[in-house]
Amino acid sequence: SEADIALRAMPKATAVIETQCPATVAELPGSPLWLKSYDAAEISGLASDSAGNIVVARSGTELSKLSCAGTQLWSKPFGAQVAIDDRDNVYVAGTFTGMLAVDASTLQATGSAAFVVKLDAAGNVAYARVLGQAPDGAIESLAVDGQGSVALSGPGFGTAKLGELGNLLWQKTFSGQVQ
């Protein structure tokens, strides 16, 4: 079952993640099992998997997977938009400039470019792809379907769809203004 996650804006621009997930001890209904505080401006994505674990993406700086009990399971030095599929694989998309270290490999771009990384539930990289030029912060939406295909979009980048293995199926850019 998915975790019950609440993201609340707090005084001093702080975001607090509250979660209620399966517990081994009786808890009061509605009371959080743990709390983590972040600067609200840092959080760019939040998702939960089938075990109630939570993945937090922090504005291009970090992607962390937290257990149902609030313990950090793994962390990666990149973050942006995040989604989780039915098999608990984690997908992250965003933009970077120059080089981006993704475990043993390095993604490279001239200027600012969009990227997509697929991680298994344990945080191991399944694939990492550069998708071409994109303005910094351009990826605003990320979704994954039941077959593991990924869709991402944002202003200045357009929309792209990748297959289960990370192959680019199509990419569309749009120009002009909507009337």
XYZ file of C-alpha atoms in Angstrom:
179
model
C 0.000 0.000 0.000
C 1.146 3.536 -0.663
C 2.186 5.823 2.149
C -0.148 8.613 3.164
C 2.054 11.628 2.467
C 1.353 15.237 3.327
C 3.548 18.135 2.263
C 2.766 21.210 4.326
C 4.044 24.747 3.968
C 5.380 25.909 7.313
C 6.565 29.293 8.641
C 10.006 30.413 7.430
C 9.525 28.692 4.031
C 9.976 25.190 5.417
C 8.330 22.099 3.969
C 7.571 19.201 6.281
C 6.975 15.694 4.992
C 4.589 13.761 7.188
C 3.904 10.112 6.528
C 1.709 7.365 7.832
C 2.764 3.941 6.641
C 2.427 0.350 7.831
C 3.802 0.115 11.357
C 4.593 -2.762 13.716
C 3.194 -0.898 16.706
C -0.224 0.634 17.194
C -0.254 4.321 16.281
C -2.924 6.923 16.822
C -4.919 7.417 13.616
C -3.748 10.506 11.781
C -0.512 10.924 13.710
C 2.678 11.046 11.641
C 5.253 8.313 12.249
C 8.110 10.685 11.407
C 8.781 14.167 10.100
C 11.528 15.553 7.831
C 11.976 19.260 7.225
C 13.234 20.840 4.005
C 13.338 24.343 2.622
C 10.071 24.463 0.643
C 11.825 26.011 -2.368
C 14.156 22.980 -2.587
C 11.523 20.290 -3.161
C 10.890 19.694 -6.857
C 9.378 16.200 -6.718
C 7.860 13.728 -4.277
C 6.620 10.147 -4.849
C 5.943 6.967 -2.867
C 6.391 3.315 -3.828
C 4.296 0.217 -3.101
C 6.086 -0.392 0.240
C 5.406 3.103 1.556
C 8.960 4.335 0.939
C 9.243 7.969 -0.160
C 11.470 9.508 -2.839
C 12.233 13.213 -2.459
C 13.809 15.239 -5.275
C 15.488 18.458 -4.228
C 15.834 21.063 -7.032
C 18.750 19.656 -9.003
C 20.858 18.843 -5.942
C 19.738 15.516 -4.485
C 17.420 12.554 -4.893
C 16.809 10.579 -1.677
C 14.820 7.453 -0.938
C 13.512 7.254 2.615
C 12.098 4.116 4.206
C 8.651 3.977 5.723
C 10.361 4.583 9.076
C 12.136 7.720 7.766
C 15.605 6.164 7.381
C 17.553 7.198 4.278
C 17.924 4.123 2.036
C 19.997 5.786 -0.690
C 20.857 9.158 -2.140
C 21.995 10.439 -5.550
C 23.665 13.796 -6.351
C 20.942 14.925 -8.764
C 17.255 15.651 -8.550
C 14.360 17.382 -10.266
C 11.062 15.740 -11.245
C 10.445 12.205 -9.955
C 8.039 9.333 -10.720
C 7.786 5.688 -9.619
C 6.408 2.820 -11.722
C 4.440 -0.289 -10.696
C 7.702 -2.218 -10.132
C 9.049 0.495 -7.779
C 11.625 1.721 -10.308
C 12.417 5.403 -9.772
C 12.624 7.850 -12.688
C 14.134 11.314 -12.393
C 14.299 14.004 -15.061
C 15.721 17.491 -15.081
C 18.323 19.702 -16.669
C 22.063 20.085 -16.201
C 24.919 22.075 -17.699
C 28.258 20.572 -18.696
C 28.620 17.242 -16.880
C 26.379 15.208 -14.573
C 27.805 12.257 -12.614
C 25.391 9.312 -12.576
C 27.105 6.587 -10.556
C 29.887 5.099 -12.742
C 28.991 7.095 -15.864
C 28.995 10.794 -16.703
C 26.452 12.555 -18.885
C 27.828 15.426 -20.944
C 26.235 18.336 -22.738
C 27.213 21.546 -24.444
C 25.171 24.146 -22.633
C 22.047 23.198 -20.701
C 20.414 19.844 -21.566
C 17.575 17.621 -20.361
C 18.269 14.224 -18.782
C 16.333 11.136 -17.669
C 17.666 8.502 -15.255
C 15.961 5.215 -14.354
C 16.925 3.594 -11.047
C 15.774 0.259 -9.684
C 14.206 0.113 -6.204
C 17.667 -0.318 -4.631
C 18.994 2.828 -6.361
C 21.051 1.089 -9.065
C 21.122 2.900 -12.420
C 19.245 1.059 -15.187
C 19.846 3.839 -17.738
C 20.824 7.502 -17.972
C 20.061 9.550 -21.099
C 20.721 13.064 -22.368
C 17.774 14.286 -24.428
C 19.151 17.413 -26.035
C 19.264 21.113 -25.366
C 16.854 22.544 -22.802
C 16.801 25.753 -20.767
C 17.846 25.356 -17.133
C 14.890 24.153 -15.068
C 12.851 23.384 -18.182
C 11.550 19.939 -17.151
C 8.360 20.496 -15.173
C 6.449 17.243 -15.705
C 7.408 13.568 -15.609
C 5.156 10.507 -15.830
C 5.625 6.760 -16.332
C 3.041 4.284 -17.610
C 2.442 0.602 -16.801
C 4.853 -0.534 -19.532
C 7.767 1.578 -18.237
C 7.520 4.236 -20.953
C 8.409 7.722 -19.735
C 6.951 11.072 -20.788
C 8.450 14.410 -19.826
C 7.740 17.993 -20.784
C 8.481 21.591 -20.034
C 8.726 25.073 -21.517
C 11.596 25.542 -23.954
C 12.042 21.763 -24.183
C 8.708 20.475 -25.459
C 7.520 16.933 -24.827
C 9.359 13.626 -25.232
C 8.521 9.955 -24.791
C 11.057 7.220 -24.030
C 10.545 3.450 -24.255
C 11.072 0.984 -21.408
C 14.825 0.731 -22.135
C 15.282 4.504 -22.333
C 15.228 4.748 -26.116
C 13.796 8.013 -27.443
C 10.490 7.211 -29.176
C 9.664 10.798 -30.101
C 10.204 14.410 -29.133
C 8.125 17.442 -30.098
C 8.939 21.072 -29.584
C 6.380 23.837 -29.803
C 6.839 27.463 -30.726
C 4.587 30.433 -30.737
C 1.962 31.475 -28.249
C -1.364 29.901 -27.461
C -4.245 32.277 -28.192
